[in-house]
mmCIF file of C-alpha atoms (C1' of nucleotides) and ligand atoms in Angstrom:
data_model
loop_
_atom_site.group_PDB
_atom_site.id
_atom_site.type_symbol
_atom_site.label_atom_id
_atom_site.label_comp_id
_atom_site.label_asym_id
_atom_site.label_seq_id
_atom_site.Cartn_x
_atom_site.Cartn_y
_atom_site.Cartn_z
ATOM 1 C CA UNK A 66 -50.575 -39.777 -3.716
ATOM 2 C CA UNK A 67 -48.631 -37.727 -6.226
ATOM 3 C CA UNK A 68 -46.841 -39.518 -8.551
ATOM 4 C CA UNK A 69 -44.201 -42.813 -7.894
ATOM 5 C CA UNK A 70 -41.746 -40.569 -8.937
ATOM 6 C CA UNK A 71 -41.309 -43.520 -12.208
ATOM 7 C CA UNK A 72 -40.452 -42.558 -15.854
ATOM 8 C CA UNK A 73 -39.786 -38.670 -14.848
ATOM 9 C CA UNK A 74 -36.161 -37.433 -15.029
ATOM 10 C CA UNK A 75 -36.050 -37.653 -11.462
ATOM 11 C CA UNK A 76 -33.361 -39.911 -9.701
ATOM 12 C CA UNK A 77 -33.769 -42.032 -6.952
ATOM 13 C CA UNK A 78 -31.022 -41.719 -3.836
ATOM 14 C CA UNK A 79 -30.651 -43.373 -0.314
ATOM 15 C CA UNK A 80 -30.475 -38.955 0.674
ATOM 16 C CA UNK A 81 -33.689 -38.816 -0.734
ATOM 17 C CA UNK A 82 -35.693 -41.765 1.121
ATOM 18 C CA UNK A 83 -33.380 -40.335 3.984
ATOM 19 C CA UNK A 84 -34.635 -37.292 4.228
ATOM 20 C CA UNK A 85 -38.139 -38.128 3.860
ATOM 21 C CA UNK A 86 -37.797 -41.054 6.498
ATOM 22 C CA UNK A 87 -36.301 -38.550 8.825
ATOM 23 C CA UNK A 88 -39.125 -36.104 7.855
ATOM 24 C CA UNK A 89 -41.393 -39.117 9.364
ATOM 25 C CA UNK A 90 -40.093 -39.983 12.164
ATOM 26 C CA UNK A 91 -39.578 -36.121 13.342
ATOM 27 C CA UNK A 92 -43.162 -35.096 15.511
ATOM 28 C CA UNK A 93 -44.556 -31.868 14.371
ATOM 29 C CA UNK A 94 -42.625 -29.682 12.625
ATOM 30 C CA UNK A 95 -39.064 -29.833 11.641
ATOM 31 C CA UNK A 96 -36.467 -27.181 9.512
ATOM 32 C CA UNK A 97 -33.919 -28.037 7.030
ATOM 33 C CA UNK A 98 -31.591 -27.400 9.738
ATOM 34 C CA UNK A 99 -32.631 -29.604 12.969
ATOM 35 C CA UNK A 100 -33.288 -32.315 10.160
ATOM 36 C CA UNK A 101 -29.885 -32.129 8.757
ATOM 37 C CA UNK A 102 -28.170 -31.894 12.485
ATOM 38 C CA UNK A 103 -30.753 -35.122 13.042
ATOM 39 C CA UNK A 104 -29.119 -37.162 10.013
ATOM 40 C CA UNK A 105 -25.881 -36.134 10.959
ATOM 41 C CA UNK A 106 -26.161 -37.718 14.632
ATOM 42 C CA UNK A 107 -27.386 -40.470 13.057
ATOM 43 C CA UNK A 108 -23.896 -41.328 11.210
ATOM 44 C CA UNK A 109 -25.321 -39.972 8.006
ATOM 45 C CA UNK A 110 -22.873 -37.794 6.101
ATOM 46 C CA UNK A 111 -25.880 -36.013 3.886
ATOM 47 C CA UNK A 112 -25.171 -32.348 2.936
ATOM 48 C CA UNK A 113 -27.007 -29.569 4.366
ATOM 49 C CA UNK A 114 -27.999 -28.255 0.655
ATOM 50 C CA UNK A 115 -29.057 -31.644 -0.287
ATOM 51 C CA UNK A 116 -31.729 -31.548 3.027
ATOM 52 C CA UNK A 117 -32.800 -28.202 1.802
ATOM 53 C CA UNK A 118 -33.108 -29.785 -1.978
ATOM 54 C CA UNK A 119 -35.220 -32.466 -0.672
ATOM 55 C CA UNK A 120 -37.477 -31.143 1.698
ATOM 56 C CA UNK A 121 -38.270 -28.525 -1.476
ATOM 57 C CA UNK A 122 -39.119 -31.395 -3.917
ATOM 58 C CA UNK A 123 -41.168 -33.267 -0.828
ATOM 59 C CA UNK A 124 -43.356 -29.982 -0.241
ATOM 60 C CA UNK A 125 -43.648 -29.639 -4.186
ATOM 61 C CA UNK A 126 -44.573 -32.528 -4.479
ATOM 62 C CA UNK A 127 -47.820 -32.169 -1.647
ATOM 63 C CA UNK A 128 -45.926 -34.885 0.520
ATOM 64 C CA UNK A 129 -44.847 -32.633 2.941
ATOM 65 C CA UNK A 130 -46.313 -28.954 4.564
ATOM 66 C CA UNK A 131 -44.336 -26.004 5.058
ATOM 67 C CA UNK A 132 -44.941 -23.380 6.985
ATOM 68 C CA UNK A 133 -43.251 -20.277 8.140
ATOM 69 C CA UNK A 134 -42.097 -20.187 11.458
ATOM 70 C CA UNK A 135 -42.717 -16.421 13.754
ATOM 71 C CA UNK A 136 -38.732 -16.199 13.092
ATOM 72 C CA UNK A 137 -38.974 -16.205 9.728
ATOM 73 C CA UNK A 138 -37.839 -20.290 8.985
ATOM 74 C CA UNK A 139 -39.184 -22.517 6.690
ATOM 75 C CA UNK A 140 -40.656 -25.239 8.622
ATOM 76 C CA UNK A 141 -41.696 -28.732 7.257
ATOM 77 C CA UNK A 142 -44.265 -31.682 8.362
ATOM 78 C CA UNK A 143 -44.623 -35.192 6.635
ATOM 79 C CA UNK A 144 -48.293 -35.454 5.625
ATOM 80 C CA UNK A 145 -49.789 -37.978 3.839
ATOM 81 C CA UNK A 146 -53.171 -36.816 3.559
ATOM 82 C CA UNK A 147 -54.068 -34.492 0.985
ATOM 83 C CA UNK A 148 -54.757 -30.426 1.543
ATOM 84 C CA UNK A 149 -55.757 -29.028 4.936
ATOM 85 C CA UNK A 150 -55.139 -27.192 7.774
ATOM 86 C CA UNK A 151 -53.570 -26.946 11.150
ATOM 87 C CA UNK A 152 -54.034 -25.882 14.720
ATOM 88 C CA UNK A 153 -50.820 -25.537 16.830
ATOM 89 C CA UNK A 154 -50.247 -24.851 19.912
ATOM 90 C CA UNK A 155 -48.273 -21.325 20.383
ATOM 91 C CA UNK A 156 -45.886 -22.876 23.610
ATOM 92 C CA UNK A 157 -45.428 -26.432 22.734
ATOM 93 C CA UNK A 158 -45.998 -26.522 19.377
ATOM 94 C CA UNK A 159 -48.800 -29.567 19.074
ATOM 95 C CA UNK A 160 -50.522 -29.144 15.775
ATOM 96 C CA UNK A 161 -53.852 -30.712 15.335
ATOM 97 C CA UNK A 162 -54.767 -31.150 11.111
ATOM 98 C CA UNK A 163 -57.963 -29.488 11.058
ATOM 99 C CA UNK A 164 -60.197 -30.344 7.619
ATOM 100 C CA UNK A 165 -61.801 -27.402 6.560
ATOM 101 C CA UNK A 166 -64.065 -27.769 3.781
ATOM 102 C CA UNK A 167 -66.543 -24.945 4.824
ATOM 103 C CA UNK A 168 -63.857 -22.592 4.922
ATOM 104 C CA UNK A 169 -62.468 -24.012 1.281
ATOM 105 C CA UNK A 170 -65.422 -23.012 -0.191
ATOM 106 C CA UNK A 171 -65.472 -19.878 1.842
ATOM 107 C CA UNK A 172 -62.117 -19.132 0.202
ATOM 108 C CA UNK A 173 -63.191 -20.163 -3.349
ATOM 109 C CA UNK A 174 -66.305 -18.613 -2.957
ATOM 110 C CA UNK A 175 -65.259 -15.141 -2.050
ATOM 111 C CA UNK A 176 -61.879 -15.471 -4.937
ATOM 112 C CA UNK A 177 -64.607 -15.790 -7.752
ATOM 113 C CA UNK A 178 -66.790 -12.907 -6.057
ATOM 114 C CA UNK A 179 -64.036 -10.611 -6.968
ATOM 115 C CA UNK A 180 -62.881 -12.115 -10.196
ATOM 116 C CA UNK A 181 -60.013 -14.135 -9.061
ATOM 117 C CA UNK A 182 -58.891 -17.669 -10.561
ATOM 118 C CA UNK A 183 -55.993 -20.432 -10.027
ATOM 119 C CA UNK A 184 -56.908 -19.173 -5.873
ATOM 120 C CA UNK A 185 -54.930 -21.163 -3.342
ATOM 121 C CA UNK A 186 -54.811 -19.794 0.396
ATOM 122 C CA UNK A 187 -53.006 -20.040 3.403
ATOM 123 C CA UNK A 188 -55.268 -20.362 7.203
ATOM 124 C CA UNK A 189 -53.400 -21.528 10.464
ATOM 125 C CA UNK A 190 -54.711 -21.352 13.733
ATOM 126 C CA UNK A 191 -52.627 -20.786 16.507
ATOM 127 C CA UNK A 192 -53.697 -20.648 19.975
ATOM 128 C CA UNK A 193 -52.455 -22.560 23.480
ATOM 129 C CA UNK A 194 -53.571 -25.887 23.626
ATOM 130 C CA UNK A 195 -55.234 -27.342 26.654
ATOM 131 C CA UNK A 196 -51.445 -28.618 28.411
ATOM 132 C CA UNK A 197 -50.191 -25.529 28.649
ATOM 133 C CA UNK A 198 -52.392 -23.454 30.959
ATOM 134 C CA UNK A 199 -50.053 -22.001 33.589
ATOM 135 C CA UNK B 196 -57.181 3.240 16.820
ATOM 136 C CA UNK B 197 -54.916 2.057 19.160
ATOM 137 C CA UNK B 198 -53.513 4.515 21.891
ATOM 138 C CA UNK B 199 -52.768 8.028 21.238
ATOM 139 C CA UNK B 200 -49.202 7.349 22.412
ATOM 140 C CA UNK B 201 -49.154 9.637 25.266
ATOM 141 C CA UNK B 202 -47.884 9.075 28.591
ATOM 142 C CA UNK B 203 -46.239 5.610 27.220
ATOM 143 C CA UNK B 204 -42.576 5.952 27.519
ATOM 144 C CA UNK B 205 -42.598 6.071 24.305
ATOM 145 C CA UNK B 206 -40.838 9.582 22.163
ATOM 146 C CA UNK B 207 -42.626 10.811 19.759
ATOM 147 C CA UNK B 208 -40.056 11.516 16.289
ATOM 148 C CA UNK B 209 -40.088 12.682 12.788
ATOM 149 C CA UNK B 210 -38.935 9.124 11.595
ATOM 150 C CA UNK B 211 -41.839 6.958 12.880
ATOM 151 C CA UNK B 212 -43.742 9.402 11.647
ATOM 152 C CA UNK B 213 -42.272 9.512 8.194
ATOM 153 C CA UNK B 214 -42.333 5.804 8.260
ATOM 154 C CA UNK B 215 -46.217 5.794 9.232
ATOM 155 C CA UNK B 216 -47.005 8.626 6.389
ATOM 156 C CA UNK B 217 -44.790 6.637 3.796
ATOM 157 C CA UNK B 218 -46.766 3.541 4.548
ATOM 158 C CA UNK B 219 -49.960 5.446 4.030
ATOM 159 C CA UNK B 220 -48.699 6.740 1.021
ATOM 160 C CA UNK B 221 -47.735 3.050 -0.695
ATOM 161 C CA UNK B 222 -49.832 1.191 -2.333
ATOM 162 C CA UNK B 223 -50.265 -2.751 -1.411
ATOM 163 C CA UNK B 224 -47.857 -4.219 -0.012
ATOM 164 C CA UNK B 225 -44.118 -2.981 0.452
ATOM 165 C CA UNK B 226 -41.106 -4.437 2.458
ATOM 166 C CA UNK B 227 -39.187 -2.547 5.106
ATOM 167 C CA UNK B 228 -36.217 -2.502 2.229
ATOM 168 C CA UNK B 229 -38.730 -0.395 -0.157
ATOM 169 C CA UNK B 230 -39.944 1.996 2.059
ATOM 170 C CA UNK B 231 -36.306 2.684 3.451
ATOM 171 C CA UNK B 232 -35.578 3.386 -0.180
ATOM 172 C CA UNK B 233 -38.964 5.607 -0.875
ATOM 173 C CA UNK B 234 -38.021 7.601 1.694
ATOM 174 C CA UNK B 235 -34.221 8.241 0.864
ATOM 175 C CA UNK B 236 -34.794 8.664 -3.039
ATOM 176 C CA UNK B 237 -37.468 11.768 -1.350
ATOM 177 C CA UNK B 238 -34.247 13.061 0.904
ATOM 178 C CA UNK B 239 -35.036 11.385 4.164
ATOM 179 C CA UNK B 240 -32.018 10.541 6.390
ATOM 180 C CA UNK B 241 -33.387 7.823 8.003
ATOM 181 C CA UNK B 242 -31.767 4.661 8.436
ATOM 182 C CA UNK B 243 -32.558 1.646 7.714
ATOM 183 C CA UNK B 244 -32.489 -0.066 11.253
ATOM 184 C CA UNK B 245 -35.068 2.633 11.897
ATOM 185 C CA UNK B 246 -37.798 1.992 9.545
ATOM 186 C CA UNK B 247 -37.176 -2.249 10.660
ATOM 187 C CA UNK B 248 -37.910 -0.575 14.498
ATOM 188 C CA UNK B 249 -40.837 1.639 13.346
ATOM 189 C CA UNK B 250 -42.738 -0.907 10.677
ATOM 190 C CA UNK B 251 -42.026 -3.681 13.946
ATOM 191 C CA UNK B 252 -43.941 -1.182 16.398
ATOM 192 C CA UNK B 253 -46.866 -0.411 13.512
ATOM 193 C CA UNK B 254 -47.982 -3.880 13.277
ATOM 194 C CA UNK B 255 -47.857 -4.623 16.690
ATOM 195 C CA UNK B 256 -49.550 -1.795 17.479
ATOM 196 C CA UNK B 257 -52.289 -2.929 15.082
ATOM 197 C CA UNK B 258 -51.607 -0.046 12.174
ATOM 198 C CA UNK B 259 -50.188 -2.333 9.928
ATOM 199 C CA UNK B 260 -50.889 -5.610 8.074
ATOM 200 C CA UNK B 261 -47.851 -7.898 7.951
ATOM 201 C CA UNK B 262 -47.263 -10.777 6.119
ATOM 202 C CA UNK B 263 -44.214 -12.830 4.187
ATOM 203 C CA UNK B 264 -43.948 -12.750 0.891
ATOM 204 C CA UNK B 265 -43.227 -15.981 -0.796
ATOM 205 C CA UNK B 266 -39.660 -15.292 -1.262
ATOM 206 C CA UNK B 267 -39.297 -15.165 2.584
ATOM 207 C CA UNK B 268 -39.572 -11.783 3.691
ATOM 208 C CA UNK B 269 -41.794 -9.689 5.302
ATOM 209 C CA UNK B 270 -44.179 -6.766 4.081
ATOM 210 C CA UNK B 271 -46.230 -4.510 5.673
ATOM 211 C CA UNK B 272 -49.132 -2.328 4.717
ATOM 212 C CA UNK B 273 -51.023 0.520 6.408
ATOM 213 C CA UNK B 274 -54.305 -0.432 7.939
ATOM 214 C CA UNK B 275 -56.859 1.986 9.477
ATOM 215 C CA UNK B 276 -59.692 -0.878 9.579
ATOM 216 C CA UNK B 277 -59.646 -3.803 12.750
ATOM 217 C CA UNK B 278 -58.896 -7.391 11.955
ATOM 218 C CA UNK B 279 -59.876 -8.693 8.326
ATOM 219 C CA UNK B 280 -58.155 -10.479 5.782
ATOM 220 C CA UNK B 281 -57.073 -10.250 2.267
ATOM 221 C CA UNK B 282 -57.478 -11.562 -1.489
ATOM 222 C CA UNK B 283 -54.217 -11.213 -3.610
ATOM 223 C CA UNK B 284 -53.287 -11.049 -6.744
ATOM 224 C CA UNK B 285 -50.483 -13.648 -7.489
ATOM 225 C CA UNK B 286 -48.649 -11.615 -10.576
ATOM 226 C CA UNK B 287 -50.013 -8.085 -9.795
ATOM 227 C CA UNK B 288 -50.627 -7.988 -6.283
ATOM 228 C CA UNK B 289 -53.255 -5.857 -6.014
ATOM 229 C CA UNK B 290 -54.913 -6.336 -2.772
ATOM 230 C CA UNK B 291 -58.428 -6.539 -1.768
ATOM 231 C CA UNK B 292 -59.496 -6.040 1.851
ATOM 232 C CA UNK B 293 -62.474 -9.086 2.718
ATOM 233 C CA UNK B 294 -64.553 -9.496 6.168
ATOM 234 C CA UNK B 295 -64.765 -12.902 7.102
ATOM 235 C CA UNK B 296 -66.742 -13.288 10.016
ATOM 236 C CA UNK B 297 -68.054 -16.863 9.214
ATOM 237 C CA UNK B 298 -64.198 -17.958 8.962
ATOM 238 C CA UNK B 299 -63.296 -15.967 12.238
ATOM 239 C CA UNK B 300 -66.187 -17.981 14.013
ATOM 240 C CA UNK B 301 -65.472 -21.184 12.810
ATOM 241 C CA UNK B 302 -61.751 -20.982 13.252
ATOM 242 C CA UNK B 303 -62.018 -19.990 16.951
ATOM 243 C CA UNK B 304 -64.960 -22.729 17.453
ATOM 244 C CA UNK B 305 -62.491 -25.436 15.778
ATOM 245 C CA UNK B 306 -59.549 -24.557 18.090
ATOM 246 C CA UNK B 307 -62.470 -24.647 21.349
ATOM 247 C CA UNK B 308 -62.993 -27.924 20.277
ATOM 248 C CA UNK B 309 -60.206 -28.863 20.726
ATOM 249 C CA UNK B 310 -59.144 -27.373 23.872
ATOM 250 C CA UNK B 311 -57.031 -24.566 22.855
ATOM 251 C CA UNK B 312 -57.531 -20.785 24.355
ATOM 252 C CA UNK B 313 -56.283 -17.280 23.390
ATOM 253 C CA UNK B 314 -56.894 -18.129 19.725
ATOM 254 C CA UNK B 315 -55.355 -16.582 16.607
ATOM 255 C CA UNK B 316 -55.496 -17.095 13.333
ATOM 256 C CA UNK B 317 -53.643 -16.308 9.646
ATOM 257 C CA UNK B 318 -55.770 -16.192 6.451
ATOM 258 C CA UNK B 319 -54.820 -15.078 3.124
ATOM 259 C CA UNK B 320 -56.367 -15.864 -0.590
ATOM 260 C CA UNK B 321 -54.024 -15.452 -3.711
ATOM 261 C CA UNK B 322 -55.411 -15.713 -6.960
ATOM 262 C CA UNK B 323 -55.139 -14.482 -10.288
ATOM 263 C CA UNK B 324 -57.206 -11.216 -10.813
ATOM 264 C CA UNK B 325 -59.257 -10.308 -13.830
ATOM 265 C CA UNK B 326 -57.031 -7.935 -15.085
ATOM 266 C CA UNK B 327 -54.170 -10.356 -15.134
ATOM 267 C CA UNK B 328 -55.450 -12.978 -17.397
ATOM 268 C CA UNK B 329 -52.734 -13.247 -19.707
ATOM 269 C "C1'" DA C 194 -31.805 25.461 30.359
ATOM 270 C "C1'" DC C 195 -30.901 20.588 32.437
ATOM 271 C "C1'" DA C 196 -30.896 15.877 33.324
ATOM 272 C "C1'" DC C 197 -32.458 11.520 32.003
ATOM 273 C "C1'" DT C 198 -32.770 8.071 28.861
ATOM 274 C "C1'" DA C 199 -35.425 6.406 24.657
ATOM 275 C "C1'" DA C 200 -34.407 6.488 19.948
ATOM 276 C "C1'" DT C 201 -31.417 6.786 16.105
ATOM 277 C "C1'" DG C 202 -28.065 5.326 12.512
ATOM 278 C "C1'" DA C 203 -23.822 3.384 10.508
ATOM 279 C "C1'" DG C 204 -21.954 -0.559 10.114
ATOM 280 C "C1'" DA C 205 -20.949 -5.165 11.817
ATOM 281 C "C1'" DA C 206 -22.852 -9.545 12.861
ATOM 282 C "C1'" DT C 207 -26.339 -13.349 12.275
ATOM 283 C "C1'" DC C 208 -28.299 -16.799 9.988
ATOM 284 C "C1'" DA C 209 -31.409 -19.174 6.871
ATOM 285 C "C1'" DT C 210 -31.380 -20.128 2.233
ATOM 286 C "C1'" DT C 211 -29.436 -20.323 -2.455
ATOM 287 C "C1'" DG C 212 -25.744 -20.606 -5.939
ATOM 288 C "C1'" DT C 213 -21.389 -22.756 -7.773
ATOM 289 C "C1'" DC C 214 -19.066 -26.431 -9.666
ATOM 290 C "C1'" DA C 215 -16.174 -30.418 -9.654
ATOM 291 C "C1'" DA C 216 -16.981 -35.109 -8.271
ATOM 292 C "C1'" DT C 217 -20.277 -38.893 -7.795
ATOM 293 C "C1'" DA C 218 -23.475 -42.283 -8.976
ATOM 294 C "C1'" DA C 219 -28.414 -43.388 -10.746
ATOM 295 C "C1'" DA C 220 -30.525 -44.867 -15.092
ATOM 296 C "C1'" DC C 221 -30.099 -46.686 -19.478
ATOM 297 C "C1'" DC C 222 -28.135 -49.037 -23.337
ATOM 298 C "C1'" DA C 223 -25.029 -52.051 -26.093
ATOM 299 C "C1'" DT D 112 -21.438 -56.447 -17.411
ATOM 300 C "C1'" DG D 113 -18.959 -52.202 -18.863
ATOM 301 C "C1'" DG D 114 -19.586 -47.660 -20.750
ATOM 302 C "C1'" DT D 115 -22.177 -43.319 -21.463
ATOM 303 C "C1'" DT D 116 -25.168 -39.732 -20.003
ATOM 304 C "C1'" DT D 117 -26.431 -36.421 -16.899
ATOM 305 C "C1'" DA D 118 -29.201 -35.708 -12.526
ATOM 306 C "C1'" DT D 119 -27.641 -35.235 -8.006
ATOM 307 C "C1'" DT D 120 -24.604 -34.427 -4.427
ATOM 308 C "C1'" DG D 121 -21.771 -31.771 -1.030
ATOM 309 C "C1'" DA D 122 -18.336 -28.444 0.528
ATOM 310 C "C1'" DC D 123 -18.075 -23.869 0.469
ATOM 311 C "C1'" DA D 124 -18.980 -19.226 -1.124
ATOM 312 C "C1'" DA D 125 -22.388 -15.801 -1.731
ATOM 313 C "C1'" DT D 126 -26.644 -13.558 -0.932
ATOM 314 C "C1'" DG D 127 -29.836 -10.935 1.502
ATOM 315 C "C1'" DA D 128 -33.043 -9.837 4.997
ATOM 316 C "C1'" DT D 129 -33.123 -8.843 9.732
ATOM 317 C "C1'" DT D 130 -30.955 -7.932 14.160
ATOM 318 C "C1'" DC D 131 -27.281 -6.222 17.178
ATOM 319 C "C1'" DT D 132 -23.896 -2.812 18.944
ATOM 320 C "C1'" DC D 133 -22.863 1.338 20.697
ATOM 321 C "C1'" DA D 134 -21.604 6.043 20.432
ATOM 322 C "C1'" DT D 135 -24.408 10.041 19.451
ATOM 323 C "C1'" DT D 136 -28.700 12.580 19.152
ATOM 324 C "C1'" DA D 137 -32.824 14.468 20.702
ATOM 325 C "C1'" DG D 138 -37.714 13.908 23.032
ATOM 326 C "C1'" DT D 139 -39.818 14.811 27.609
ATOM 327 C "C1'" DG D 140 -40.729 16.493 31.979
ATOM 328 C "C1'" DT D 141 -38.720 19.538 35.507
HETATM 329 ZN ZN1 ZN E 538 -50.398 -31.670 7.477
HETATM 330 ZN ZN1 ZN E 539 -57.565 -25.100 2.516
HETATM 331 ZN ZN1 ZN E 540 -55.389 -4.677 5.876
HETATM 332 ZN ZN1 ZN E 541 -59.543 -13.312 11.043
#
DNA sequence: ACACTAATGAGAATCATTGTCAATAAACCA
DNA sequence: TGGTTTATTGACAATGATTCTCATTAGTGT
């Protein structure tokens, strides 16, 4: 997916593959900040900006989904797959990635109804998952 | 909609309801910075702290849309009409107000499937509207 | 009018994210 | 390989939205 990142004027650095291999290993989602503090346990001495930088280019790039958190945080996910959604749990935070092709077309469909173009969208589905019944 | 605010112990003041009627008054979308301003440039007193408190207790009192901006922050809008979603203009931001009661069934039968309860969901279309084809 | 206490507002405090800029090190070439 | 170019880094400052603090104000019911 998305391009090897060859040719471009892009550079490649061990912060880089760092951040995205941290990105990986991390279940569910992760901020800029708890992956940074992560690295840093880990004996890297990566710069906060730099995690910021990266996880940017990773979501840019499709290799990675973001997602606001309730207080207001940018939130990230490795994902290798390509668009789709997710269904997270409100008290542990499990996500399940939903596909949702009805709904795409839904979304398209409804866009060109009113003469929109270039439409992207934005669906989450939050609820409490199964585990956490009290 | 929602309760007539009596007997709550909650005081009834000039500033939520300036901050209600200046939210009627706005057109699409506007952040709690840009009403605060509205209503000072029109000799309002109120503070800014205020209008965060009011705009907070309008939305979750279900008489106001909310929803972040791209640039991380969050805008409100007045909203007489129950749940429903919206279509927005990327460079314009007009808004258009959309029922999507296919979408609302199938994202609370996806998160039933698997397992989850007390189900809620974000959807939002951006686009490019007709009248901003460049 | 009075007491009780929610609500206000000015400014400080938080805190995620972005900008700055000198130093570093990929990528490329001779 | 050694040298050149310039994207990238990282420490720190700066920004900017939102929240907190707390003394003061003003609804509400009596
Ligand atoms: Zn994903
Ligand atoms: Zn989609
Ligand atoms: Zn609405
Ligand atoms: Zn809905």
């Amino acid at each position: 997916m998305a391009d090897l990142n060859t040719s471009a004027s892009k550079r490649n650095t061990w912060q880089k593959d760092a951040v995205r291999h941290a990105l990986g290993e991390a279940t569910g989602f992760v901020s800029a900040q708890q992956l940074h503090l992560v690295l840093r346990n880990h004996g890297s001495t990566i710069g906060l900006a730099t995690v910021y930088r990266a996880l940017a280019d990773l979501a840019s790039a499709g290799d990675a989904d973001v997602l606001n958190s309730n207080d207001g945080e940018l939130i990230y996910r490795a994902c290798a797959t390509g668009h789709h959604h997710h269904l997270i749990c409100r008290s542990c935070g499990a996500t399940v990635e939903i596909d949702a092709s009805k709904v795409e077309n839904w979304a398209d469909a409804v866009a060109a109804e009113h003469g929109f173009t270039e439409t992207s969208h934005t669906i989450e589905i939050f609820g409490t998952c199964s585990a956490c019944h009290s």
